[in-house]
Amino acid sequence: MINEIKKNVENLPSNVDHWIIAYSGGVDSCVLADVLYKIKPDNIKLSILHVNHGLGQKDAVNWAQQAKETAQKMNANFLTTDFNMDETETGLEEKARDLRYDFISKNVSKNSVVFMGHHKNDQAETFLFRLFRGTGIKGLTAIPMIREIGEGILYRPMLTVSRNQIVEYALANNIHWFEDDTNIDTNFSRNFIRHNVIPLLSSRWPKIVEQISAMTKKAQDSYDLSVEIANEDFEKISIKYKEDYNGIDCEKLYSLSFLRQKNVITHVFEKILNVSQESKNFNNTLEVLLSKTKNYSKVRKIELKEWTICNNGKYIWFVKK
């Protein structure tokens, strides 16, 4: 397992000089911290980052203390925060995630990388969670190994490692970890998938986690190809409309096959307007944009949170609010 993680870490950019380990106190982050400390080059600065969501975990204080002690043992900087979230809030999982990633992004500087302990089983859970909720091809790529965050990089070197491997390593190396009591609450969708859905699927298809992991890689290849095609098409159909507004020439748009029309508009939504395929009314908006009209005197408008999309039949343009 160490060799697998080391091989993944070697793919990082050569200018990285600061490793930040997202450390919860669970087995995944504890093992990740132990392995990274063992393989870290001497010239790399090390930090431990710990977040307390304030969701009533009985060992939260002990987790924070262990994170601090781990940082001291590794001669690492210690970054921490408390959120004190309201457990009665709706969408608690999403809000906790957003707060956590916002804190991380604010503590990442240039040439820094944040390591997170997501593994192959997390990949399978995320894939199923998004599938059940309804997602596009991008969502089926599940968890990326690397992406930008703040001014730095977020990296998950254990995505090619299973949870069983992680637990076996922890036991063999006498690593102490905490079990989050909220992880057994199946009212949370991810916990329901982890404790009910995946075991059921595994009883029929024992290699389901590995198969889903392979599927996410295929989905990533398909998504990357769709983005490459969309970039090429957007170059052909995009215009500067009314000097200040970016736009699309409808005649050139409609000259593409219908699938490529959908693909390039979806790309525009994600990359320019910051609207995902999972957003409310995405399909209805897509249909309006792709419907032809010869009434050029009428401007149809679609109001989004941050943008207004205008379409007069000849051109589609985007106005920032």
PDB file of C-alpha atoms in Angstrom:
ATOM      1  CA  MET A   1       0.000   0.000   0.000  1.00  0.00           C
ATOM      2  CA  ILE A   2       2.874   2.372   0.776  1.00  0.00           C
ATOM      3  CA  ASN A   3       4.291   1.795  -2.697  1.00  0.00           C
ATOM      4  CA  GLU A   4       0.896   2.491  -4.268  1.00  0.00           C
ATOM      5  CA  ILE A   5       0.535   5.804  -2.423  1.00  0.00           C
ATOM      6  CA  LYS A   6       4.167   6.723  -3.111  1.00  0.00           C
ATOM      7  CA  LYS A   7       3.675   6.053  -6.834  1.00  0.00           C
ATOM      8  CA  ASN A   8       0.629   8.341  -6.880  1.00  0.00           C
ATOM      9  CA  VAL A   9       2.405  11.093  -4.938  1.00  0.00           C
ATOM     10  CA  GLU A  10       5.275  11.049  -7.429  1.00  0.00           C
ATOM     11  CA  ASN A  11       2.842  12.361 -10.060  1.00  0.00           C
ATOM     12  CA  LEU A  12       2.537  15.707  -8.244  1.00  0.00           C
ATOM     13  CA  PRO A  13       4.076  18.830  -9.845  1.00  0.00           C
ATOM     14  CA  SER A  14       7.763  19.264  -9.027  1.00  0.00           C
ATOM     15  CA  ASN A  15       7.254  22.803  -7.664  1.00  0.00           C
ATOM     16  CA  VAL A  16       5.168  21.610  -4.667  1.00  0.00           C
ATOM     17  CA  ASP A  17       6.964  22.475  -1.427  1.00  0.00           C
ATOM     18  CA  HIS A  18       4.222  22.225   1.227  1.00  0.00           C
ATOM     19  CA  TRP A  19       2.139  19.159   2.161  1.00  0.00           C
ATOM     20  CA  ILE A  20      -1.084  19.757   4.137  1.00  0.00           C
ATOM     21  CA  ILE A  21      -2.805  16.643   5.483  1.00  0.00           C
ATOM     22  CA  ALA A  22      -6.562  16.877   6.082  1.00  0.00           C
ATOM     23  CA  TYR A  23      -6.719  14.966   9.360  1.00  0.00           C
ATOM     24  CA  SER A  24     -10.068  13.989  10.883  1.00  0.00           C
ATOM     25  CA  GLY A  25      -8.865  11.325  13.315  1.00  0.00           C
ATOM     26  CA  GLY A  26     -10.562   8.490  11.429  1.00  0.00           C
ATOM     27  CA  VAL A  27      -8.617   5.494  10.167  1.00  0.00           C
ATOM     28  CA  ASP A  28      -8.257   6.882   6.625  1.00  0.00           C
ATOM     29  CA  SER A  29      -6.610  10.167   7.599  1.00  0.00           C
ATOM     30  CA  CYS A  30      -4.515   8.556  10.340  1.00  0.00           C
ATOM     31  CA  VAL A  31      -3.055   6.037   7.903  1.00  0.00           C
ATOM     32  CA  LEU A  32      -2.589   8.713   5.235  1.00  0.00           C
ATOM     33  CA  ALA A  33      -0.665  10.902   7.687  1.00  0.00           C
ATOM     34  CA  ASP A  34       1.530   7.994   8.781  1.00  0.00           C
ATOM     35  CA  VAL A  35       2.424   6.985   5.214  1.00  0.00           C
ATOM     36  CA  LEU A  36       3.033  10.545   3.992  1.00  0.00           C
ATOM     37  CA  TYR A  37       5.286  11.264   6.974  1.00  0.00           C
ATOM     38  CA  LYS A  38       7.364   8.197   6.091  1.00  0.00           C
ATOM     39  CA  ILE A  39       7.758   9.070   2.407  1.00  0.00           C
ATOM     40  CA  LYS A  40       7.994  12.878   2.679  1.00  0.00           C
ATOM     41  CA  PRO A  41      11.191  14.388   1.220  1.00  0.00           C
ATOM     42  CA  ASP A  42      13.230  16.432   3.706  1.00  0.00           C
ATOM     43  CA  ASN A  43      12.699  19.697   1.806  1.00  0.00           C
ATOM     44  CA  ILE A  44       8.887  19.545   2.054  1.00  0.00           C
ATOM     45  CA  LYS A  45       7.096  21.588   4.712  1.00  0.00           C
ATOM     46  CA  LEU A  46       4.352  19.649   6.540  1.00  0.00           C
ATOM     47  CA  SER A  47       1.052  20.774   8.117  1.00  0.00           C
ATOM     48  CA  ILE A  48      -1.849  18.949   9.786  1.00  0.00           C
ATOM     49  CA  LEU A  49      -5.319  20.446   9.207  1.00  0.00           C
ATOM     50  CA  HIS A  50      -8.236  19.461  11.444  1.00  0.00           C
ATOM     51  CA  VAL A  51     -11.901  20.541  11.302  1.00  0.00           C
ATOM     52  CA  ASN A  52     -14.490  20.111  14.072  1.00  0.00           C
ATOM     53  CA  HIS A  53     -17.969  20.453  12.564  1.00  0.00           C
ATOM     54  CA  GLY A  54     -19.624  20.700  15.987  1.00  0.00           C
ATOM     55  CA  LEU A  55     -22.116  17.937  15.252  1.00  0.00           C
ATOM     56  CA  GLY A  56     -22.016  16.414  18.696  1.00  0.00           C
ATOM     57  CA  GLN A  57     -19.443  13.655  18.166  1.00  0.00           C
ATOM     58  CA  LYS A  58     -18.669  12.348  21.623  1.00  0.00           C
ATOM     59  CA  ASP A  59     -14.923  12.186  20.989  1.00  0.00           C
ATOM     60  CA  ALA A  60     -14.573  15.515  19.144  1.00  0.00           C
ATOM     61  CA  VAL A  61     -12.292  16.992  21.816  1.00  0.00           C
ATOM     62  CA  ASN A  62     -10.111  13.881  21.809  1.00  0.00           C
ATOM     63  CA  TRP A  63      -9.942  13.960  17.997  1.00  0.00           C
ATOM     64  CA  ALA A  64      -8.689  17.519  18.040  1.00  0.00           C
ATOM     65  CA  GLN A  65      -6.144  16.648  20.727  1.00  0.00           C
ATOM     66  CA  GLN A  66      -4.882  13.650  18.766  1.00  0.00           C
ATOM     67  CA  ALA A  67      -4.572  15.783  15.630  1.00  0.00           C
ATOM     68  CA  LYS A  68      -2.535  18.326  17.588  1.00  0.00           C
ATOM     69  CA  GLU A  69      -0.310  15.639  19.078  1.00  0.00           C
ATOM     70  CA  THR A  70       0.192  14.074  15.640  1.00  0.00           C
ATOM     71  CA  ALA A  71       1.316  17.444  14.302  1.00  0.00           C
ATOM     72  CA  GLN A  72       3.775  17.786  17.193  1.00  0.00           C
ATOM     73  CA  LYS A  73       5.216  14.292  16.634  1.00  0.00           C
ATOM     74  CA  MET A  74       5.685  15.044  12.940  1.00  0.00           C
ATOM     75  CA  ASN A  75       7.120  18.512  13.617  1.00  0.00           C
ATOM     76  CA  ALA A  76       4.270  19.911  11.499  1.00  0.00           C
ATOM     77  CA  ASN A  77       2.212  23.083  11.653  1.00  0.00           C
ATOM     78  CA  PHE A  78      -1.274  22.646  13.106  1.00  0.00           C
ATOM     79  CA  LEU A  79      -4.327  24.284  11.488  1.00  0.00           C
ATOM     80  CA  THR A  80      -7.762  23.885  13.073  1.00  0.00           C
ATOM     81  CA  THR A  81     -11.241  25.412  13.257  1.00  0.00           C
ATOM     82  CA  ASP A  82     -14.657  24.804  14.896  1.00  0.00           C
ATOM     83  CA  PHE A  83     -17.939  25.282  13.019  1.00  0.00           C
ATOM     84  CA  ASN A  84     -20.590  24.484  15.688  1.00  0.00           C
ATOM     85  CA  MET A  85     -23.188  23.452  13.112  1.00  0.00           C
ATOM     86  CA  ASP A  86     -26.881  23.045  13.879  1.00  0.00           C
ATOM     87  CA  GLU A  87     -27.793  19.342  13.700  1.00  0.00           C
ATOM     88  CA  THR A  88     -31.416  20.211  12.866  1.00  0.00           C
ATOM     89  CA  GLU A  89     -30.453  21.902   9.598  1.00  0.00           C
ATOM     90  CA  THR A  90     -31.556  20.336   6.333  1.00  0.00           C
ATOM     91  CA  GLY A  91     -28.899  19.265   3.846  1.00  0.00           C
ATOM     92  CA  LEU A  92     -26.425  18.841   6.695  1.00  0.00           C
ATOM     93  CA  GLU A  93     -24.000  16.673   4.706  1.00  0.00           C
ATOM     94  CA  GLU A  94     -23.695  19.223   1.915  1.00  0.00           C
ATOM     95  CA  LYS A  95     -23.339  22.189   4.281  1.00  0.00           C
ATOM     96  CA  ALA A  96     -20.657  20.450   6.343  1.00  0.00           C
ATOM     97  CA  ARG A  97     -18.754  19.621   3.177  1.00  0.00           C
ATOM     98  CA  ASP A  98     -19.014  23.193   1.866  1.00  0.00           C
ATOM     99  CA  LEU A  99     -17.746  24.667   5.146  1.00  0.00           C
ATOM    100  CA  ARG A 100     -14.881  22.174   5.293  1.00  0.00           C
ATOM    101  CA  TYR A 101     -13.711  22.834   1.754  1.00  0.00           C
ATOM    102  CA  ASP A 102     -14.043  26.586   2.196  1.00  0.00           C
ATOM    103  CA  PHE A 103     -11.761  26.446   5.237  1.00  0.00           C
ATOM    104  CA  ILE A 104      -9.281  24.268   3.374  1.00  0.00           C
ATOM    105  CA  SER A 105      -9.205  26.548   0.325  1.00  0.00           C
ATOM    106  CA  LYS A 106      -8.441  29.563   2.521  1.00  0.00           C
ATOM    107  CA  ASN A 107      -5.437  27.792   4.014  1.00  0.00           C
ATOM    108  CA  VAL A 108      -3.849  26.625   0.775  1.00  0.00           C
ATOM    109  CA  SER A 109      -1.160  28.771  -0.781  1.00  0.00           C
ATOM    110  CA  LYS A 110       0.697  28.524  -4.059  1.00  0.00           C
ATOM    111  CA  ASN A 111       2.891  25.421  -4.430  1.00  0.00           C
ATOM    112  CA  SER A 112       0.917  23.691  -1.647  1.00  0.00           C
ATOM    113  CA  VAL A 113      -0.999  20.429  -1.859  1.00  0.00           C
ATOM    114  CA  VAL A 114      -3.787  19.267   0.459  1.00  0.00           C
ATOM    115  CA  PHE A 115      -3.932  15.493   0.897  1.00  0.00           C
ATOM    116  CA  MET A 116      -7.267  13.832   1.655  1.00  0.00           C
ATOM    117  CA  GLY A 117      -7.839  10.210   2.620  1.00  0.00           C
ATOM    118  CA  HIS A 118     -10.600   9.210   0.219  1.00  0.00           C
ATOM    119  CA  HIS A 119     -10.180   5.633  -0.967  1.00  0.00           C
ATOM    120  CA  LYS A 120     -11.643   3.148  -3.433  1.00  0.00           C
ATOM    121  CA  ASN A 121     -14.737   2.462  -1.287  1.00  0.00           C
ATOM    122  CA  ASP A 122     -15.452   6.205  -0.994  1.00  0.00           C
ATOM    123  CA  GLN A 123     -15.268   6.351  -4.777  1.00  0.00           C
ATOM    124  CA  ALA A 124     -17.943   3.664  -5.071  1.00  0.00           C
ATOM    125  CA  GLU A 125     -20.172   5.367  -2.494  1.00  0.00           C
ATOM    126  CA  THR A 126     -19.922   8.726  -4.267  1.00  0.00           C
ATOM    127  CA  PHE A 127     -20.664   7.141  -7.644  1.00  0.00           C
ATOM    128  CA  LEU A 128     -23.846   5.495  -6.306  1.00  0.00           C
ATOM    129  CA  PHE A 129     -24.885   8.599  -4.345  1.00  0.00           C
ATOM    130  CA  ARG A 130     -24.713  10.767  -7.467  1.00  0.00           C
ATOM    131  CA  LEU A 131     -26.319   8.088  -9.629  1.00  0.00           C
ATOM    132  CA  PHE A 132     -29.316   7.773  -7.296  1.00  0.00           C
ATOM    133  CA  ARG A 133     -29.656  11.540  -6.991  1.00  0.00           C
ATOM    134  CA  GLY A 134     -29.495  12.010 -10.751  1.00  0.00           C
ATOM    135  CA  THR A 135     -26.341  13.191 -12.474  1.00  0.00           C
ATOM    136  CA  GLY A 136     -24.668  13.760 -15.818  1.00  0.00           C
ATOM    137  CA  ILE A 137     -21.509  12.144 -17.152  1.00  0.00           C
ATOM    138  CA  LYS A 138     -19.351  14.500 -15.080  1.00  0.00           C
ATOM    139  CA  GLY A 139     -21.013  13.285 -11.888  1.00  0.00           C
ATOM    140  CA  LEU A 140     -20.266   9.673 -12.798  1.00  0.00           C
ATOM    141  CA  THR A 141     -16.550  10.472 -12.723  1.00  0.00           C
ATOM    142  CA  ALA A 142     -17.108  10.587  -8.938  1.00  0.00           C
ATOM    143  CA  ILE A 143     -14.062  11.747  -6.947  1.00  0.00           C
ATOM    144  CA  PRO A 144     -11.106  13.178  -8.893  1.00  0.00           C
ATOM    145  CA  MET A 145      -7.626  12.277  -7.685  1.00  0.00           C
ATOM    146  CA  ILE A 146      -6.384  15.813  -8.300  1.00  0.00           C
ATOM    147  CA  ARG A 147      -7.997  19.234  -8.669  1.00  0.00           C
ATOM    148  CA  GLU A 148      -7.337  22.849  -7.874  1.00  0.00           C
ATOM    149  CA  ILE A 149      -8.398  24.285  -4.515  1.00  0.00           C
ATOM    150  CA  GLY A 150      -7.713  27.852  -3.471  1.00  0.00           C
ATOM    151  CA  GLU A 151      -4.268  28.728  -4.789  1.00  0.00           C
ATOM    152  CA  GLY A 152      -3.031  25.161  -4.479  1.00  0.00           C
ATOM    153  CA  ILE A 153      -3.887  21.534  -5.252  1.00  0.00           C
ATOM    154  CA  LEU A 154      -6.149  18.975  -3.605  1.00  0.00           C
ATOM    155  CA  TYR A 155      -4.827  15.421  -3.991  1.00  0.00           C
ATOM    156  CA  ARG A 156      -6.226  12.015  -3.026  1.00  0.00           C
ATOM    157  CA  PRO A 157      -3.413   9.442  -3.306  1.00  0.00           C
ATOM    158  CA  MET A 158      -5.437   6.597  -1.724  1.00  0.00           C
ATOM    159  CA  LEU A 159      -8.177   6.397  -4.371  1.00  0.00           C
ATOM    160  CA  THR A 160      -6.454   3.292  -5.721  1.00  0.00           C
ATOM    161  CA  VAL A 161      -6.418   1.696  -2.248  1.00  0.00           C
ATOM    162  CA  SER A 162      -9.305  -0.186  -0.594  1.00  0.00           C
ATOM    163  CA  ARG A 163     -10.621   0.395   2.909  1.00  0.00           C
ATOM    164  CA  ASN A 164      -9.574  -3.151   3.871  1.00  0.00           C
ATOM    165  CA  GLN A 165      -5.963  -2.360   2.951  1.00  0.00           C
ATOM    166  CA  ILE A 166      -6.114   0.804   5.049  1.00  0.00           C
ATOM    167  CA  VAL A 167      -7.488  -0.973   8.131  1.00  0.00           C
ATOM    168  CA  GLU A 168      -4.961  -3.797   7.765  1.00  0.00           C
ATOM    169  CA  TYR A 169      -2.133  -1.239   7.646  1.00  0.00           C
ATOM    170  CA  ALA A 170      -3.481   0.574  10.712  1.00  0.00           C
ATOM    171  CA  LEU A 171      -3.681  -2.649  12.738  1.00  0.00           C
ATOM    172  CA  ALA A 172      -0.244  -3.840  11.611  1.00  0.00           C
ATOM    173  CA  ASN A 173       1.336  -0.493  12.576  1.00  0.00           C
ATOM    174  CA  ASN A 174      -0.534   0.016  15.870  1.00  0.00           C
ATOM    175  CA  ILE A 175      -2.223   3.205  14.645  1.00  0.00           C
ATOM    176  CA  HIS A 176      -4.975   4.499  16.918  1.00  0.00           C
ATOM    177  CA  TRP A 177      -8.033   6.060  15.320  1.00  0.00           C
ATOM    178  CA  PHE A 178     -11.508   7.251  16.258  1.00  0.00           C
ATOM    179  CA  GLU A 179     -14.768   6.000  14.807  1.00  0.00           C
ATOM    180  CA  ASP A 180     -17.198   8.828  14.059  1.00  0.00           C
ATOM    181  CA  ASP A 181     -20.527   7.917  15.703  1.00  0.00           C
ATOM    182  CA  THR A 182     -22.377   9.821  12.964  1.00  0.00           C
ATOM    183  CA  ASN A 183     -20.973   7.357  10.398  1.00  0.00           C
ATOM    184  CA  ILE A 184     -23.482   4.719  11.511  1.00  0.00           C
ATOM    185  CA  ASP A 185     -26.510   7.012  11.152  1.00  0.00           C
ATOM    186  CA  THR A 186     -28.221   5.721   8.006  1.00  0.00           C
ATOM    187  CA  ASN A 187     -30.430   8.797   7.862  1.00  0.00           C
ATOM    188  CA  PHE A 188     -27.455  10.251   6.008  1.00  0.00           C
ATOM    189  CA  SER A 189     -27.554   9.113   2.389  1.00  0.00           C
ATOM    190  CA  ARG A 190     -23.889   8.178   2.165  1.00  0.00           C
ATOM    191  CA  ASN A 191     -24.102   6.092   5.329  1.00  0.00           C
ATOM    192  CA  PHE A 192     -27.173   4.306   3.963  1.00  0.00           C
ATOM    193  CA  ILE A 193     -25.218   3.463   0.805  1.00  0.00           C
ATOM    194  CA  ARG A 194     -22.169   2.384   2.822  1.00  0.00           C
ATOM    195  CA  HIS A 195     -23.970   0.169   5.321  1.00  0.00           C
ATOM    196  CA  ASN A 196     -26.962  -1.078   3.328  1.00  0.00           C
ATOM    197  CA  VAL A 197     -26.543  -0.711  -0.423  1.00  0.00           C
ATOM    198  CA  ILE A 198     -22.908  -1.687  -1.042  1.00  0.00           C
ATOM    199  CA  PRO A 199     -23.006  -4.767   1.251  1.00  0.00           C
ATOM    200  CA  LEU A 200     -26.149  -5.922  -0.565  1.00  0.00           C
ATOM    201  CA  LEU A 201     -24.555  -5.413  -3.973  1.00  0.00           C
ATOM    202  CA  SER A 202     -21.321  -7.064  -2.804  1.00  0.00           C
ATOM    203  CA  SER A 203     -23.214 -10.163  -1.677  1.00  0.00           C
ATOM    204  CA  ARG A 204     -24.239 -10.694  -5.310  1.00  0.00           C
ATOM    205  CA  TRP A 205     -21.235  -9.105  -7.056  1.00  0.00           C
ATOM    206  CA  PRO A 206     -18.177  -9.422  -4.741  1.00  0.00           C
ATOM    207  CA  LYS A 207     -16.002  -7.131  -6.884  1.00  0.00           C
ATOM    208  CA  ILE A 208     -18.569  -4.345  -7.181  1.00  0.00           C
ATOM    209  CA  VAL A 209     -16.289  -1.722  -5.548  1.00  0.00           C
ATOM    210  CA  GLU A 210     -13.458  -2.462  -7.988  1.00  0.00           C
ATOM    211  CA  GLN A 211     -15.903  -2.496 -10.914  1.00  0.00           C
ATOM    212  CA  ILE A 212     -17.352   0.877  -9.945  1.00  0.00           C
ATOM    213  CA  SER A 213     -13.845   2.289  -9.555  1.00  0.00           C
ATOM    214  CA  ALA A 214     -13.032   1.118 -13.097  1.00  0.00           C
ATOM    215  CA  MET A 215     -16.314   2.628 -14.328  1.00  0.00           C
ATOM    216  CA  THR A 216     -15.449   6.047 -12.896  1.00  0.00           C
ATOM    217  CA  LYS A 217     -12.191   6.005 -14.878  1.00  0.00           C
ATOM    218  CA  LYS A 218     -14.106   5.264 -18.086  1.00  0.00           C
ATOM    219  CA  ALA A 219     -16.569   8.040 -17.255  1.00  0.00           C
ATOM    220  CA  GLN A 220     -13.649  10.412 -16.692  1.00  0.00           C
ATOM    221  CA  ASP A 221     -12.225   9.560 -20.124  1.00  0.00           C
ATOM    222  CA  SER A 222     -15.622  10.160 -21.737  1.00  0.00           C
ATOM    223  CA  TYR A 223     -16.080  13.443 -19.910  1.00  0.00           C
ATOM    224  CA  ASP A 224     -12.582  14.644 -20.824  1.00  0.00           C
ATOM    225  CA  LEU A 225     -13.314  13.835 -24.475  1.00  0.00           C
ATOM    226  CA  SER A 226     -16.618  15.721 -24.340  1.00  0.00           C
ATOM    227  CA  VAL A 227     -14.825  18.775 -22.903  1.00  0.00           C
ATOM    228  CA  GLU A 228     -12.160  18.608 -25.621  1.00  0.00           C
ATOM    229  CA  ILE A 229     -14.843  18.519 -28.338  1.00  0.00           C
ATOM    230  CA  ALA A 230     -16.827  21.295 -26.617  1.00  0.00           C
ATOM    231  CA  ASN A 231     -13.744  23.544 -26.494  1.00  0.00           C
ATOM    232  CA  GLU A 232     -13.182  23.072 -30.219  1.00  0.00           C
ATOM    233  CA  ASP A 233     -16.839  23.736 -31.031  1.00  0.00           C
ATOM    234  CA  PHE A 234     -17.033  26.777 -28.775  1.00  0.00           C
ATOM    235  CA  GLU A 235     -14.113  28.342 -30.631  1.00  0.00           C
ATOM    236  CA  LYS A 236     -16.140  28.020 -33.846  1.00  0.00           C
ATOM    237  CA  ILE A 237     -19.474  29.361 -32.567  1.00  0.00           C
ATOM    238  CA  SER A 238     -18.470  31.965 -29.947  1.00  0.00           C
ATOM    239  CA  ILE A 239     -18.528  35.686 -30.667  1.00  0.00           C
ATOM    240  CA  LYS A 240     -18.071  39.024 -28.946  1.00  0.00           C
ATOM    241  CA  TYR A 241     -21.619  40.334 -28.819  1.00  0.00           C
ATOM    242  CA  LYS A 242     -22.331  44.027 -28.171  1.00  0.00           C
ATOM    243  CA  GLU A 243     -18.643  44.589 -27.337  1.00  0.00           C
ATOM    244  CA  ASP A 244     -18.805  43.593 -23.668  1.00  0.00           C
ATOM    245  CA  TYR A 245     -20.846  40.382 -23.775  1.00  0.00           C
ATOM    246  CA  ASN A 246     -19.646  36.919 -24.729  1.00  0.00           C
ATOM    247  CA  GLY A 247     -22.102  35.160 -26.980  1.00  0.00           C
ATOM    248  CA  ILE A 248     -22.897  32.390 -29.427  1.00  0.00           C
ATOM    249  CA  ASP A 249     -23.778  32.610 -33.114  1.00  0.00           C
ATOM    250  CA  CYS A 250     -27.002  30.582 -33.394  1.00  0.00           C
ATOM    251  CA  GLU A 251     -26.523  29.747 -37.077  1.00  0.00           C
ATOM    252  CA  LYS A 252     -23.120  28.227 -36.347  1.00  0.00           C
ATOM    253  CA  LEU A 253     -24.489  26.491 -33.255  1.00  0.00           C
ATOM    254  CA  TYR A 254     -27.340  24.875 -35.202  1.00  0.00           C
ATOM    255  CA  SER A 255     -24.927  23.734 -37.927  1.00  0.00           C
ATOM    256  CA  LEU A 256     -23.509  21.249 -35.399  1.00  0.00           C
ATOM    257  CA  SER A 257     -25.133  17.876 -34.785  1.00  0.00           C
ATOM    258  CA  PHE A 258     -27.764  18.014 -32.036  1.00  0.00           C
ATOM    259  CA  LEU A 259     -25.543  16.004 -29.662  1.00  0.00           C
ATOM    260  CA  ARG A 260     -22.690  18.463 -30.166  1.00  0.00           C
ATOM    261  CA  GLN A 261     -25.084  21.372 -29.636  1.00  0.00           C
ATOM    262  CA  LYS A 262     -26.093  19.897 -26.268  1.00  0.00           C
ATOM    263  CA  ASN A 263     -22.476  19.155 -25.431  1.00  0.00           C
ATOM    264  CA  VAL A 264     -21.148  22.650 -26.112  1.00  0.00           C
ATOM    265  CA  ILE A 265     -24.049  24.378 -24.313  1.00  0.00           C
ATOM    266  CA  THR A 266     -23.554  22.086 -21.314  1.00  0.00           C
ATOM    267  CA  HIS A 267     -19.868  23.018 -21.360  1.00  0.00           C
ATOM    268  CA  VAL A 268     -20.807  26.736 -21.447  1.00  0.00           C
ATOM    269  CA  PHE A 269     -23.085  26.229 -18.459  1.00  0.00           C
ATOM    270  CA  GLU A 270     -20.392  24.496 -16.415  1.00  0.00           C
ATOM    271  CA  LYS A 271     -17.313  26.518 -17.354  1.00  0.00           C
ATOM    272  CA  ILE A 272     -18.660  30.013 -17.993  1.00  0.00           C
ATOM    273  CA  LEU A 273     -21.925  30.247 -16.060  1.00  0.00           C
ATOM    274  CA  ASN A 274     -20.871  27.889 -13.221  1.00  0.00           C
ATOM    275  CA  VAL A 275     -24.126  25.917 -13.501  1.00  0.00           C
ATOM    276  CA  SER A 276     -24.015  22.114 -13.280  1.00  0.00           C
ATOM    277  CA  GLN A 277     -26.199  19.559 -15.031  1.00  0.00           C
ATOM    278  CA  GLU A 278     -27.690  18.669 -11.647  1.00  0.00           C
ATOM    279  CA  SER A 279     -29.058  22.202 -11.236  1.00  0.00           C
ATOM    280  CA  LYS A 280     -32.795  22.767 -11.084  1.00  0.00           C
ATOM    281  CA  ASN A 281     -34.396  23.393 -14.485  1.00  0.00           C
ATOM    282  CA  PHE A 282     -31.134  22.655 -16.332  1.00  0.00           C
ATOM    283  CA  ASN A 283     -32.872  20.511 -18.965  1.00  0.00           C
ATOM    284  CA  ASN A 284     -35.657  23.069 -19.492  1.00  0.00           C
ATOM    285  CA  THR A 285     -33.098  25.845 -19.945  1.00  0.00           C
ATOM    286  CA  LEU A 286     -31.123  23.693 -22.365  1.00  0.00           C
ATOM    287  CA  GLU A 287     -34.269  23.028 -24.401  1.00  0.00           C
ATOM    288  CA  VAL A 288     -35.084  26.752 -24.620  1.00  0.00           C
ATOM    289  CA  LEU A 289     -31.573  27.611 -25.779  1.00  0.00           C
ATOM    290  CA  LEU A 290     -31.551  24.920 -28.449  1.00  0.00           C
ATOM    291  CA  SER A 291     -35.031  25.667 -29.831  1.00  0.00           C
ATOM    292  CA  LYS A 292     -34.894  27.575 -33.116  1.00  0.00           C
ATOM    293  CA  THR A 293     -36.948  30.710 -33.775  1.00  0.00           C
ATOM    294  CA  LYS A 294     -37.265  33.114 -36.704  1.00  0.00           C
ATOM    295  CA  ASN A 295     -38.806  35.896 -34.648  1.00  0.00           C
ATOM    296  CA  TYR A 296     -35.573  37.883 -34.304  1.00  0.00           C
ATOM    297  CA  SER A 297     -37.350  40.901 -32.812  1.00  0.00           C
ATOM    298  CA  LYS A 298     -38.175  39.055 -29.614  1.00  0.00           C
ATOM    299  CA  VAL A 299     -35.503  38.503 -26.971  1.00  0.00           C
ATOM    300  CA  ARG A 300     -36.096  35.512 -24.744  1.00  0.00           C
ATOM    301  CA  LYS A 301     -34.426  35.759 -21.336  1.00  0.00           C
ATOM    302  CA  ILE A 302     -33.515  33.091 -18.815  1.00  0.00           C
ATOM    303  CA  GLU A 303     -32.697  34.288 -15.319  1.00  0.00           C
ATOM    304  CA  LEU A 304     -30.045  32.364 -13.409  1.00  0.00           C
ATOM    305  CA  LYS A 305     -28.569  33.149 -10.011  1.00  0.00           C
ATOM    306  CA  GLU A 306     -25.546  35.048 -11.337  1.00  0.00           C
ATOM    307  CA  TRP A 307     -26.343  35.461 -15.036  1.00  0.00           C
ATOM    308  CA  THR A 308     -29.060  36.443 -17.489  1.00  0.00           C
ATOM    309  CA  ILE A 309     -29.064  34.438 -20.725  1.00  0.00           C
ATOM    310  CA  CYS A 310     -30.525  36.294 -23.706  1.00  0.00           C
ATOM    311  CA  ASN A 311     -31.571  34.726 -27.015  1.00  0.00           C
ATOM    312  CA  ASN A 312     -32.963  36.651 -30.004  1.00  0.00           C
ATOM    313  CA  GLY A 313     -32.751  33.752 -32.446  1.00  0.00           C
ATOM    314  CA  LYS A 314     -29.593  35.024 -34.122  1.00  0.00           C
ATOM    315  CA  TYR A 315     -27.392  35.256 -31.061  1.00  0.00           C
ATOM    316  CA  ILE A 316     -27.255  33.931 -27.520  1.00  0.00           C
ATOM    317  CA  TRP A 317     -25.372  36.120 -25.060  1.00  0.00           C
ATOM    318  CA  PHE A 318     -24.666  36.148 -21.354  1.00  0.00           C
ATOM    319  CA  VAL A 319     -25.027  39.136 -19.054  1.00  0.00           C
ATOM    320  CA  LYS A 320     -23.375  39.027 -15.618  1.00  0.00           C
ATOM    321  CA  LYS A 321     -25.668  40.314 -12.850  1.00  0.00           C
TER     322      LYS A 321
END
